[in-house]
Amino acid sequence: MREEQTSSRGRKERPLNAGGAPFREGERITIQLGSIASGGDAVGRNGDFVFFVPYGVPGDIVTIQVTEKRKSYARGEIALVERPSRDRVEPPCPHFFQCGGCQFQHISYEAQRAIKKNLVIEALERIGRLSPVNVRDLEEGTAIWHYRNKVQCVVGGSPAKKDEKGEFRLGLYARKSHRVVDLGECLIQHPLNNKVLASVRDLLPHTGWTWYREDRHCGHIRHVMSRASQWSNEVVVTLVASKVSLAGIDAFAGKLLKRVPEIRGVVLNVNSSRTNVILGREQHVIAGSETLVEKVKDLEFSISPLSFFQVNIQGLVDILEVVERYACLEGNERVLDLFCGVGLFSLALARKAREVHGVDEVGEAIENAIENARRNGIENVRFTAGKAEETVRGLMSGGADLVILDPPRSGARREVLEALADPGVPRIVYVSCNPATLARDLGLLCGKGYRLVEVQPLDMFPHTGQVEAVAYLEKSCRY
């Protein structure tokens, strides 16, 4: 645990808010923490200096050891919690202070929701320069443990000087590092994913395969991905390797299937690039099927390993209900769904619209979307494979009454937003997983004649620093 109750080793600690007196790296200083920054660190002040402190809680009074000092801010690690915040709780996960997967398990869930709402408000005001903003409260999540249906674990180790192989590890990177933390049970993962990882951990060391060394760009296995369906209670396991030929992979898959009968398929994904991107574009089915079927409300979705799909199904139902409420369709509308993925919003809205056209740059996702339309008997929807910035103006030439935006964390490209604002599509619903890029994009749209009506944050990822938000905009004037 990081809040070690250690002595000051003879150093005189600076008193609380000591007027910004000079200090050095390695020195200890006592501060009060007041908020949470977008990366999940707590924030405190000492005079004009801002301190970023991991594993802090707003309201804590802590003694920190300064680990980094810059011109106007510094970073520090907690050496002692002098007086804990009333919102500080004991994290239930034994890996919490080592693993980088969660950031907020030491904060009460009620306080987590308030923090996430403030993160959205601060981003809209500071980055988007939008004020005042109508941001609703976060509703309590239906499931706050074991909610994630997908895990992507690093296969790695701690190589010794003389032993190239070293100690085997299967887990996640430690916070702000590439050191692999070996995980047992993950408390936010679907139980099937935990079951798969336990079996893979037992079997992999006996295959003779080496794990990937990113510093040397060598080794066989890079990652293990497990995706579960909450509806069918099945799972697809994907091994990410640096080459297509792995001796004994059929035998490995057979042993894994015997241990976990819920496995629907085992897939080999080939990623030979020197990159931190997890999945490559080449895939081979080793056993069973590569696709899962998931159900969201009354819609069924076929999902392949390369396709994006939300990892929290109940949270996805909550997002869908917000999108449907903001869309407020009457049956005559033409809807564009940019970054449509496997067609979730497209298919849900098509039943209440005249027609829907979805676009996504991932070809496998579009194939899934077409299959999902057929599976659900929905005919007034079309899907196109392509980048949003390359297709949006052509799609807008046919007119649109509503546009759904659900871009990746990097947000929408400027040319996409300008293409929407130029003819003045009347209404936009923007789904975001990154308050910073949401604020940037909403600021641009509002500068081109849109009015931000409302923002609904949602807690798709309890105990982490991530927050989803759905924004509703209306065209108010030409710019």
GROMACS .gro file of C-alpha atoms in nm:
model
  479
    1MET     CA    1   0.000   0.000   0.000
    2ARG     CA    2   0.136   0.341  -0.095
    3GLU     CA    3   0.023   0.528   0.220
    4GLU     CA    4   0.320   0.399   0.417
    5GLN     CA    5   0.342   0.529   0.773
    6THR     CA    6   0.716   0.590   0.764
    7SER     CA    7   0.927   0.828   0.963
    8SER     CA    8   1.061   1.157   0.826
    9ARG     CA    9   1.418   1.023   0.870
   10GLY     CA   10   1.524   1.333   1.054
   11ARG     CA   11   1.403   1.580   0.792
   12LYS     CA   12   1.187   1.867   0.904
   13GLU     CA   13   0.857   1.844   0.719
   14ARG     CA   14   0.705   2.162   0.584
   15PRO     CA   15   0.384   2.264   0.763
   16LEU     CA   16   0.046   2.258   0.586
   17ASN     CA   17   0.026   2.533   0.318
   18ALA     CA   18   0.359   2.685   0.409
   19GLY     CA   19   0.324   2.979   0.172
   20GLY     CA   20   0.498   2.815  -0.121
   21ALA     CA   21   0.841   2.803   0.042
   22PRO     CA   22   1.114   2.652  -0.178
   23PHE     CA   23   1.145   2.275  -0.168
   24ARG     CA   24   1.346   2.008  -0.342
   25GLU     CA   25   1.280   1.670  -0.498
   26GLY     CA   26   1.294   1.406  -0.226
   27GLU     CA   27   1.176   1.650   0.042
   28ARG     CA   28   0.857   1.590   0.237
   29ILE     CA   29   0.574   1.836   0.263
   30THR     CA   30   0.226   1.830   0.420
   31ILE     CA   31  -0.069   1.946   0.210
   32GLN     CA   32  -0.445   1.914   0.191
   33LEU     CA   33  -0.595   1.754  -0.121
   34GLY     CA   34  -0.891   1.930  -0.276
   35SER     CA   35  -0.992   1.769  -0.607
   36ILE     CA   36  -0.915   1.501  -0.866
   37ALA     CA   37  -0.742   1.573  -1.199
   38SER     CA   38  -0.838   1.411  -1.528
   39GLY     CA   39  -0.568   1.145  -1.497
   40GLY     CA   40  -0.704   1.027  -1.161
   41ASP     CA   41  -0.443   1.195  -0.937
   42ALA     CA   42  -0.555   1.402  -0.640
   43VAL     CA   43  -0.464   1.772  -0.649
   44GLY     CA   44  -0.333   1.985  -0.362
   45ARG     CA   45  -0.165   2.324  -0.332
   46ASN     CA   46   0.119   2.479  -0.142
   47GLY     CA   47   0.128   2.847  -0.216
   48ASP     CA   48   0.141   2.885  -0.595
   49PHE     CA   49   0.251   2.527  -0.646
   50VAL     CA   50   0.009   2.258  -0.760
   51PHE     CA   51   0.081   1.902  -0.646
   52PHE     CA   52  -0.046   1.590  -0.825
   53VAL     CA   53  -0.070   1.296  -0.587
   54PRO     CA   54  -0.172   0.940  -0.689
   55TYR     CA   55  -0.403   0.749  -0.453
   56GLY     CA   56  -0.510   1.068  -0.277
   57VAL     CA   57  -0.870   1.155  -0.188
   58PRO     CA   58  -1.023   1.505  -0.182
   59GLY     CA   59  -1.028   1.611   0.182
   60ASP     CA   60  -0.716   1.413   0.280
   61ILE     CA   61  -0.438   1.586   0.471
   62VAL     CA   62  -0.124   1.400   0.367
   63THR     CA   63   0.250   1.416   0.395
   64ILE     CA   64   0.399   1.352   0.053
   65GLN     CA   65   0.750   1.295  -0.073
   66VAL     CA   66   0.820   1.513  -0.375
   67THR     CA   67   0.916   1.293  -0.672
   68GLU     CA   68   0.920   1.553  -0.949
   69LYS     CA   69   0.935   1.933  -0.949
   70ARG     CA   70   0.859   2.159  -1.242
   71LYS     CA   71   0.816   2.536  -1.276
   72SER     CA   72   0.457   2.559  -1.154
   73TYR     CA   73   0.368   2.209  -1.039
   74ALA     CA   74   0.512   1.906  -0.870
   75ARG     CA   75   0.431   1.540  -0.819
   76GLY     CA   76   0.453   1.345  -0.498
   77GLU     CA   77   0.387   1.005  -0.342
   78ILE     CA   78   0.195   0.970  -0.018
   79ALA     CA   79   0.426   0.890   0.275
   80LEU     CA   80   0.164   0.932   0.546
   81VAL     CA   81  -0.209   1.005   0.558
   82GLU     CA   82  -0.219   1.255   0.844
   83ARG     CA   83  -0.598   1.288   0.843
   84PRO     CA   84  -0.803   1.079   0.600
   85SER     CA   85  -1.095   1.218   0.405
   86ARG     CA   86  -1.438   1.092   0.506
   87ASP     CA   87  -1.457   0.952   0.150
   88ARG     CA   88  -1.146   0.735   0.186
   89VAL     CA   89  -1.221   0.362   0.202
   90GLU     CA   90  -1.013   0.044   0.208
   91PRO     CA   91  -0.982  -0.093  -0.149
   92PRO     CA   92  -1.109  -0.453  -0.166
   93CYS     CA   93  -0.866  -0.560  -0.441
   94PRO     CA   94  -0.523  -0.680  -0.319
   95HIS     CA   95  -0.365  -0.563  -0.649
   96PHE     CA   96  -0.502  -0.207  -0.633
   97PHE     CA   97  -0.187  -0.020  -0.533
   98GLN     CA   98   0.027  -0.210  -0.786
   99CYS     CA   99  -0.205  -0.259  -1.086
  100GLY     CA  100  -0.286   0.030  -1.319
  101GLY     CA  101  -0.635  -0.095  -1.409
  102CYS     CA  102  -0.832   0.096  -1.142
  103GLN     CA  103  -0.773   0.439  -0.993
  104PHE     CA  104  -1.063   0.497  -0.751
  105GLN     CA  105  -1.114   0.184  -0.538
  106HIS     CA  106  -0.990   0.381  -0.236
  107ILE     CA  107  -1.272   0.636  -0.278
  108SER     CA  108  -1.633   0.574  -0.175
  109TYR     CA  109  -1.859   0.507  -0.472
  110GLU     CA  110  -2.084   0.805  -0.391
  111ALA     CA  111  -1.781   1.033  -0.400
  112GLN     CA  112  -1.659   0.873  -0.725
  113ARG     CA  113  -1.980   0.980  -0.901
  114ALA     CA  114  -1.948   1.339  -0.779
  115ILE     CA  115  -1.582   1.348  -0.888
  116LYS     CA  116  -1.669   1.225  -1.238
  117LYS     CA  117  -1.943   1.484  -1.281
  118ASN     CA  118  -1.694   1.755  -1.183
  119LEU     CA  119  -1.438   1.620  -1.434
  120VAL     CA  120  -1.694   1.668  -1.713
  121ILE     CA  121  -1.791   2.017  -1.595
  122GLU     CA  122  -1.429   2.129  -1.558
  123ALA     CA  123  -1.337   2.003  -1.905
  124LEU     CA  124  -1.634   2.179  -2.067
  125GLU     CA  125  -1.553   2.506  -1.892
  126ARG     CA  126  -1.174   2.499  -1.917
  127ILE     CA  127  -1.117   2.335  -2.257
  128GLY     CA  128  -1.444   2.404  -2.438
  129ARG     CA  129  -1.491   2.748  -2.278
  130LEU     CA  130  -1.857   2.662  -2.233
  131SER     CA  131  -2.029   2.820  -1.935
  132PRO     CA  132  -2.278   2.780  -1.786
  133VAL     CA  133  -2.332   2.414  -1.878
  134ASN     CA  134  -2.627   2.192  -1.793
  135VAL     CA  135  -2.462   1.872  -1.667
  136ARG     CA  136  -2.686   1.619  -1.497
  137ASP     CA  137  -2.585   1.404  -1.200
  138LEU     CA  138  -2.440   1.059  -1.257
  139GLU     CA  139  -2.685   0.786  -1.171
  140GLU     CA  140  -2.562   0.498  -0.957
  141GLY     CA  141  -2.433   0.212  -1.169
  142THR     CA  142  -2.644  -0.104  -1.175
  143ALA     CA  143  -2.334  -0.323  -1.136
  144ILE     CA  144  -2.015  -0.179  -0.990
  145TRP     CA  145  -1.817  -0.506  -0.966
  146HIS     CA  146  -1.748  -0.776  -1.229
  147TYR     CA  147  -1.900  -0.554  -1.498
  148ARG     CA  148  -1.627  -0.567  -1.767
  149ASN     CA  149  -1.686  -0.824  -2.039
  150LYS     CA  150  -1.342  -0.784  -2.202
  151VAL     CA  151  -0.989  -0.804  -2.068
  152GLN     CA  152  -0.661  -0.751  -2.257
  153CYS     CA  153  -0.370  -0.885  -2.054
  154VAL     CA  154   0.000  -0.842  -2.121
  155VAL     CA  155   0.213  -1.154  -2.139
  156GLY     CA  156   0.546  -1.061  -1.990
  157GLY     CA  157   0.796  -1.118  -1.718
  158SER     CA  158   1.086  -0.984  -1.519
  159PRO     CA  159   1.393  -1.098  -1.714
  160ALA     CA  160   1.699  -1.176  -1.505
  161LYS     CA  161   2.047  -1.078  -1.615
  162LYS     CA  162   2.150  -1.432  -1.707
  163ASP     CA  163   1.809  -1.582  -1.775
  164GLU     CA  164   1.640  -1.435  -2.083
  165LYS     CA  165   1.309  -1.589  -1.986
  166GLY     CA  166   1.285  -1.473  -1.626
  167GLU     CA  167   0.965  -1.491  -1.422
  168PHE     CA  168   0.638  -1.544  -1.612
  169ARG     CA  169   0.362  -1.287  -1.562
  170LEU     CA  170   0.014  -1.239  -1.705
  171GLY     CA  171  -0.162  -0.920  -1.610
  172LEU     CA  172  -0.176  -0.545  -1.657
  173TYR     CA  173   0.088  -0.277  -1.658
  174ALA     CA  174   0.161  -0.106  -1.330
  175ARG     CA  175   0.054   0.255  -1.312
  176LYS     CA  176   0.250   0.476  -1.555
  177SER     CA  177   0.498   0.201  -1.639
  178HIS     CA  178   0.550  -0.104  -1.859
  179ARG     CA  179   0.613  -0.334  -1.564
  180VAL     CA  180   0.368  -0.624  -1.575
  181VAL     CA  181   0.171  -0.688  -1.255
  182ASP     CA  182   0.069  -1.054  -1.233
  183LEU     CA  183  -0.302  -1.066  -1.155
  184GLY     CA  184  -0.514  -1.320  -0.978
  185GLU     CA  185  -0.884  -1.241  -0.976
  186CYS     CA  186  -0.981  -0.898  -1.111
  187LEU     CA  187  -1.281  -0.762  -0.921
  188ILE     CA  188  -1.417  -0.558  -1.212
  189GLN     CA  189  -1.387  -0.841  -1.467
  190HIS     CA  190  -1.660  -1.083  -1.574
  191PRO     CA  191  -1.609  -1.413  -1.384
  192LEU     CA  192  -1.561  -1.602  -1.712
  193ASN     CA  193  -1.267  -1.379  -1.805
  194ASN     CA  194  -1.108  -1.449  -1.468
  195LYS     CA  195  -1.160  -1.822  -1.525
  196VAL     CA  196  -0.996  -1.802  -1.870
  197LEU     CA  197  -0.695  -1.607  -1.743
  198ALA     CA  198  -0.639  -1.854  -1.458
  199SER     CA  199  -0.628  -2.141  -1.709
  200VAL     CA  200  -0.405  -1.953  -1.955
  201ARG     CA  201  -0.168  -1.868  -1.670
  202ASP     CA  202  -0.135  -2.239  -1.591
  203LEU     CA  203  -0.091  -2.353  -1.951
  204LEU     CA  204   0.128  -2.090  -2.119
  205PRO     CA  205   0.454  -2.158  -1.930
  206HIS     CA  206   0.449  -2.518  -2.059
  207THR     CA  207   0.413  -2.434  -2.430
  208GLY     CA  208   0.776  -2.345  -2.496
  209TRP     CA  209   0.666  -2.009  -2.636
  210THR     CA  210   0.854  -1.699  -2.525
  211TRP     CA  211   0.682  -1.377  -2.439
  212TYR     CA  212   0.728  -1.060  -2.637
  213ARG     CA  213   1.005  -0.821  -2.532
  214GLU     CA  214   0.910  -0.475  -2.651
  215ASP     CA  215   1.258  -0.339  -2.580
  216ARG     CA  216   1.411  -0.594  -2.819
  217HIS     CA  217   1.113  -0.660  -3.047
  218CYS     CA  218   1.140  -1.036  -3.001
  219GLY     CA  219   0.938  -1.320  -2.852
  220HIS     CA  220   0.620  -1.509  -2.941
  221ILE     CA  221   0.318  -1.411  -2.729
  222ARG     CA  222   0.228  -1.047  -2.671
  223HIS     CA  223  -0.123  -1.037  -2.521
  224VAL     CA  224  -0.419  -1.253  -2.424
  225MET     CA  225  -0.765  -1.108  -2.483
  226SER     CA  226  -1.080  -1.264  -2.340
  227ARG     CA  227  -1.426  -1.135  -2.428
  228ALA     CA  228  -1.739  -1.275  -2.262
  229SER     CA  229  -2.106  -1.250  -2.354
  230GLN     CA  230  -2.326  -1.173  -2.057
  231TRP     CA  231  -2.625  -1.296  -2.253
  232SER     CA  232  -2.497  -1.636  -2.373
  233ASN     CA  233  -2.236  -1.687  -2.096
  234GLU     CA  234  -1.976  -1.777  -2.360
  235VAL     CA  235  -1.630  -1.641  -2.418
  236VAL     CA  236  -1.387  -1.600  -2.710
  237VAL     CA  237  -1.015  -1.611  -2.632
  238THR     CA  238  -0.766  -1.432  -2.858
  239LEU     CA  239  -0.392  -1.495  -2.841
  240VAL     CA  240  -0.191  -1.207  -2.985
  241ALA     CA  241   0.140  -1.331  -3.126
  242SER     CA  242   0.428  -1.177  -3.319
  243LYS     CA  243   0.414  -1.448  -3.587
  244VAL     CA  244   0.155  -1.674  -3.746
  245SER     CA  245   0.333  -2.003  -3.676
  246LEU     CA  246   0.320  -2.125  -3.315
  247ALA     CA  247   0.422  -2.485  -3.254
  248GLY     CA  248   0.156  -2.672  -3.055
  249ILE     CA  249  -0.114  -2.407  -3.071
  250ASP     CA  250  -0.383  -2.662  -3.161
  251ALA     CA  251  -0.294  -2.868  -2.855
  252PHE     CA  252  -0.295  -2.555  -2.640
  253ALA     CA  253  -0.643  -2.462  -2.764
  254GLY     CA  254  -0.768  -2.815  -2.695
  255LYS     CA  255  -0.643  -2.806  -2.335
  256LEU     CA  256  -0.796  -2.462  -2.283
  257LEU     CA  257  -1.135  -2.578  -2.414
  258LYS     CA  258  -1.132  -2.873  -2.172
  259ARG     CA  259  -1.060  -2.644  -1.878
  260VAL     CA  260  -1.316  -2.378  -1.975
  261PRO     CA  261  -1.612  -2.540  -2.156
  262GLU     CA  262  -1.779  -2.197  -2.191
  263ILE     CA  263  -1.518  -2.103  -2.454
  264ARG     CA  264  -1.690  -2.050  -2.790
  265GLY     CA  265  -1.368  -2.006  -2.985
  266VAL     CA  266  -0.991  -1.961  -2.974
  267VAL     CA  267  -0.838  -1.711  -3.217
  268LEU     CA  268  -0.478  -1.629  -3.312
  269ASN     CA  269  -0.422  -1.262  -3.388
  270VAL     CA  270  -0.091  -1.173  -3.556
  271ASN     CA  271   0.076  -0.845  -3.466
  272SER     CA  272   0.434  -0.829  -3.591
  273SER     CA  273   0.462  -0.449  -3.575
  274ARG     CA  274   0.681  -0.259  -3.332
  275THR     CA  275   0.390  -0.078  -3.175
  276ASN     CA  276   0.191  -0.046  -2.854
  277VAL     CA  277  -0.132  -0.121  -3.045
  278ILE     CA  278  -0.257  -0.453  -2.910
  279LEU     CA  279  -0.430  -0.618  -3.207
  280GLY     CA  280  -0.298  -0.671  -3.559
  281ARG     CA  281  -0.515  -0.701  -3.870
  282GLU     CA  282  -0.444  -1.070  -3.942
  283GLN     CA  283  -0.660  -1.332  -3.769
  284HIS     CA  284  -0.684  -1.711  -3.773
  285VAL     CA  285  -0.951  -1.919  -3.601
  286ILE     CA  286  -0.781  -2.206  -3.416
  287ALA     CA  287  -1.095  -2.364  -3.270
  288GLY     CA  288  -1.468  -2.293  -3.273
  289SER     CA  289  -1.592  -1.950  -3.380
  290GLU     CA  290  -1.439  -1.603  -3.358
  291THR     CA  291  -1.775  -1.429  -3.304
  292LEU     CA  292  -1.981  -1.384  -2.990
  293VAL     CA  293  -2.349  -1.296  -2.969
  294GLU     CA  294  -2.447  -1.031  -2.713
  295LYS     CA  295  -2.792  -0.896  -2.639
  296VAL     CA  296  -2.868  -0.533  -2.555
  297LYS     CA  297  -3.231  -0.484  -2.457
  298ASP     CA  298  -3.412  -0.676  -2.735
  299LEU     CA  299  -3.136  -0.644  -2.997
  300GLU     CA  300  -2.883  -0.918  -3.075
  301PHE     CA  301  -2.529  -0.833  -3.186
  302SER     CA  302  -2.261  -1.047  -3.347
  303ILE     CA  303  -1.916  -0.929  -3.233
  304SER     CA  304  -1.574  -1.026  -3.368
  305PRO     CA  305  -1.241  -0.972  -3.185
  306LEU     CA  306  -1.149  -0.668  -3.398
  307SER     CA  307  -1.486  -0.497  -3.353
  308PHE     CA  308  -1.542  -0.230  -3.091
  309PHE     CA  309  -1.822  -0.300  -2.845
  310GLN     CA  310  -1.878  -0.151  -2.502
  311VAL     CA  311  -1.738  -0.361  -2.218
  312ASN     CA  312  -2.021  -0.289  -1.973
  313ILE     CA  313  -2.351  -0.422  -2.109
  314GLN     CA  314  -2.580  -0.278  -1.841
  315GLY     CA  315  -2.400   0.053  -1.878
  316LEU     CA  316  -2.451   0.025  -2.253
  317VAL     CA  317  -2.825  -0.010  -2.196
  318ASP     CA  318  -2.810   0.312  -1.992
  319ILE     CA  319  -2.625   0.496  -2.273
  320LEU     CA  320  -2.870   0.367  -2.533
  321GLU     CA  321  -3.166   0.495  -2.333
  322VAL     CA  322  -3.006   0.842  -2.307
  323VAL     CA  323  -2.933   0.847  -2.683
  324GLU     CA  324  -3.290   0.743  -2.762
  325ARG     CA  325  -3.426   1.014  -2.530
  326TYR     CA  326  -3.215   1.286  -2.691
  327ALA     CA  327  -3.289   1.156  -3.045
  328CYS     CA  328  -3.664   1.189  -2.979
  329LEU     CA  329  -3.751   1.038  -3.318
  330GLU     CA  330  -4.099   1.064  -3.470
  331GLY     CA  331  -4.056   0.830  -3.767
  332ASN     CA  332  -3.968   1.059  -4.059
  333GLU     CA  333  -3.606   1.138  -3.982
  334ARG     CA  334  -3.289   1.050  -4.173
  335VAL     CA  335  -3.016   0.968  -3.923
  336LEU     CA  336  -2.640   0.943  -3.975
  337ASP     CA  337  -2.445   0.729  -3.728
  338LEU     CA  338  -2.075   0.813  -3.758
  339PHE     CA  339  -1.829   0.573  -3.591
  340CYS     CA  340  -2.114   0.320  -3.581
  341GLY     CA  341  -1.913   0.011  -3.483
  342VAL     CA  342  -2.126  -0.302  -3.501
  343GLY     CA  343  -2.442  -0.093  -3.536
  344LEU     CA  344  -2.579  -0.052  -3.183
  345PHE     CA  345  -2.721   0.299  -3.218
  346SER     CA  346  -2.802   0.253  -3.587
  347LEU     CA  347  -3.023  -0.050  -3.526
  348ALA     CA  348  -3.189   0.087  -3.214
  349LEU     CA  349  -3.278   0.417  -3.385
  350ALA     CA  350  -3.375   0.261  -3.720
  351ARG     CA  351  -3.693   0.122  -3.565
  352LYS     CA  352  -3.809   0.478  -3.494
  353ALA     CA  353  -3.662   0.663  -3.798
  354ARG     CA  354  -3.726   0.670  -4.173
  355GLU     CA  355  -3.372   0.554  -4.245
  356VAL     CA  356  -3.030   0.530  -4.081
  357HIS     CA  357  -2.685   0.524  -4.244
  358GLY     CA  358  -2.392   0.401  -4.035
  359VAL     CA  359  -2.021   0.448  -4.110
  360ASP     CA  360  -1.711   0.294  -3.953
  361GLU     CA  361  -1.352   0.257  -4.073
  362VAL     CA  362  -1.314  -0.097  -3.934
  363GLY     CA  363  -1.427  -0.334  -4.208
  364GLU     CA  364  -1.491  -0.621  -3.965
  365ALA     CA  365  -1.724  -0.398  -3.762
  366ILE     CA  366  -1.925  -0.310  -4.073
  367GLU     CA  367  -1.951  -0.680  -4.163
  368ASN     CA  368  -2.082  -0.740  -3.812
  369ALA     CA  369  -2.325  -0.446  -3.845
  370ILE     CA  370  -2.470  -0.583  -4.171
  371GLU     CA  371  -2.510  -0.925  -4.009
  372ASN     CA  372  -2.668  -0.764  -3.703
  373ALA     CA  373  -2.925  -0.583  -3.918
  374ARG     CA  374  -3.014  -0.914  -4.083
  375ARG     CA  375  -3.021  -1.095  -3.748
  376ASN     CA  376  -3.266  -0.841  -3.605
  377GLY     CA  377  -3.480  -0.810  -3.919
  378ILE     CA  378  -3.412  -0.438  -3.964
  379GLU     CA  379  -3.414  -0.325  -4.329
  380ASN     CA  380  -3.415   0.058  -4.323
  381VAL     CA  381  -3.047   0.085  -4.237
  382ARG     CA  382  -2.731   0.093  -4.451
  383PHE     CA  383  -2.369   0.055  -4.349
  384THR     CA  384  -2.055   0.184  -4.521
  385ALA     CA  385  -1.692   0.103  -4.446
  386GLY     CA  386  -1.479   0.416  -4.449
  387LYS     CA  387  -1.330   0.695  -4.244
  388ALA     CA  388  -1.579   0.953  -4.119
  389GLU     CA  389  -1.372   1.244  -4.249
  390GLU     CA  390  -1.368   1.093  -4.599
  391THR     CA  391  -1.737   0.999  -4.620
  392VAL     CA  392  -1.926   1.259  -4.419
  393ARG     CA  393  -1.967   1.526  -4.690
  394GLY     CA  394  -2.103   1.272  -4.937
  395LEU     CA  395  -2.347   1.143  -4.678
  396MET     CA  396  -2.452   1.497  -4.582
  397SER     CA  397  -2.538   1.575  -4.945
  398GLY     CA  398  -2.852   1.368  -4.896
  399GLY     CA  399  -2.948   1.570  -4.590
  400ALA     CA  400  -2.974   1.459  -4.229
  401ASP     CA  401  -3.210   1.540  -3.944
  402LEU     CA  402  -2.993   1.393  -3.672
  403VAL     CA  403  -2.629   1.284  -3.643
  404ILE     CA  404  -2.493   1.044  -3.384
  405LEU     CA  405  -2.123   1.086  -3.305
  406ASP     CA  406  -1.946   0.815  -3.105
  407PRO     CA  407  -1.576   0.866  -3.187
  408PRO     CA  408  -1.272   0.705  -3.021
  409ARG     CA  409  -1.093   0.876  -2.729
  410SER     CA  410  -0.915   1.112  -2.969
  411GLY     CA  411  -1.251   1.266  -3.061
  412ALA     CA  412  -1.384   1.364  -3.403
  413ARG     CA  413  -1.162   1.518  -3.671
  414ARG     CA  414  -1.214   1.889  -3.729
  415GLU     CA  415  -1.319   1.828  -4.090
  416VAL     CA  416  -1.600   1.601  -3.967
  417LEU     CA  417  -1.737   1.866  -3.733
  418GLU     CA  418  -1.711   2.138  -3.997
  419ALA     CA  419  -1.889   1.918  -4.250
  420LEU     CA  420  -2.179   1.878  -4.006
  421ALA     CA  421  -2.193   2.246  -3.914
  422ASP     CA  422  -2.168   2.381  -4.269
  423PRO     CA  423  -2.513   2.272  -4.389
  424GLY     CA  424  -2.637   2.296  -4.033
  425VAL     CA  425  -2.764   1.950  -3.941
  426PRO     CA  426  -3.040   2.040  -3.692
  427ARG     CA  427  -2.946   1.809  -3.406
  428ILE     CA  428  -2.638   1.620  -3.287
  429VAL     CA  429  -2.602   1.357  -3.015
  430TYR     CA  430  -2.237   1.313  -2.917
  431VAL     CA  431  -2.131   1.005  -2.716
  432SER     CA  432  -1.785   1.040  -2.561
  433CYS     CA  433  -1.546   0.843  -2.342
  434ASN     CA  434  -1.305   1.137  -2.300
  435PRO     CA  435  -1.424   1.465  -2.139
  436ALA     CA  436  -1.123   1.656  -2.278
  437THR     CA  437  -1.185   1.579  -2.647
  438LEU     CA  438  -1.562   1.607  -2.592
  439ALA     CA  439  -1.512   1.958  -2.457
  440ARG     CA  440  -1.281   2.050  -2.745
  441ASP     CA  441  -1.530   1.928  -3.008
  442LEU     CA  442  -1.835   2.081  -2.840
  443GLY     CA  443  -1.650   2.412  -2.817
  444LEU     CA  444  -1.590   2.402  -3.193
  445LEU     CA  445  -1.955   2.314  -3.269
  446CYS     CA  446  -2.088   2.584  -3.038
  447GLY     CA  447  -1.858   2.832  -3.211
  448LYS     CA  448  -2.034   2.742  -3.537
  449GLY     CA  449  -2.387   2.808  -3.425
  450TYR     CA  450  -2.483   2.512  -3.206
  451ARG     CA  451  -2.632   2.534  -2.859
  452LEU     CA  452  -2.530   2.277  -2.599
  453VAL     CA  453  -2.862   2.179  -2.446
  454GLU     CA  454  -2.759   1.915  -2.195
  455VAL     CA  455  -2.487   1.667  -2.097
  456GLN     CA  456  -2.556   1.338  -1.922
  457PRO     CA  457  -2.247   1.174  -1.766
  458LEU     CA  458  -2.264   0.799  -1.708
  459ASP     CA  459  -2.051   0.571  -1.493
  460MET     CA  460  -1.963   0.294  -1.737
  461PHE     CA  461  -1.641   0.213  -1.549
  462PRO     CA  462  -1.684   0.222  -1.169
  463HIS     CA  463  -1.363   0.243  -0.963
  464THR     CA  464  -1.166   0.383  -1.259
  465GLY     CA  465  -1.096   0.741  -1.363
  466GLN     CA  466  -1.294   0.701  -1.686
  467VAL     CA  467  -1.631   0.867  -1.740
  468GLU     CA  468  -1.869   0.851  -2.036
  469ALA     CA  469  -2.092   1.140  -2.135
  470VAL     CA  470  -2.371   1.197  -2.384
  471ALA     CA  471  -2.419   1.554  -2.509
  472TYR     CA  472  -2.719   1.692  -2.696
  473LEU     CA  473  -2.681   1.991  -2.929
  474GLU     CA  474  -2.924   2.188  -3.143
  475LYS     CA  475  -2.845   2.425  -3.429
  476SER     CA  476  -2.942   2.773  -3.310
  477CYS     CA  477  -2.805   3.001  -3.584
  478ARG     CA  478  -2.568   3.018  -3.879
  479TYR     CA  479  -2.213   3.134  -3.809
   0.00000   0.00000   0.00000
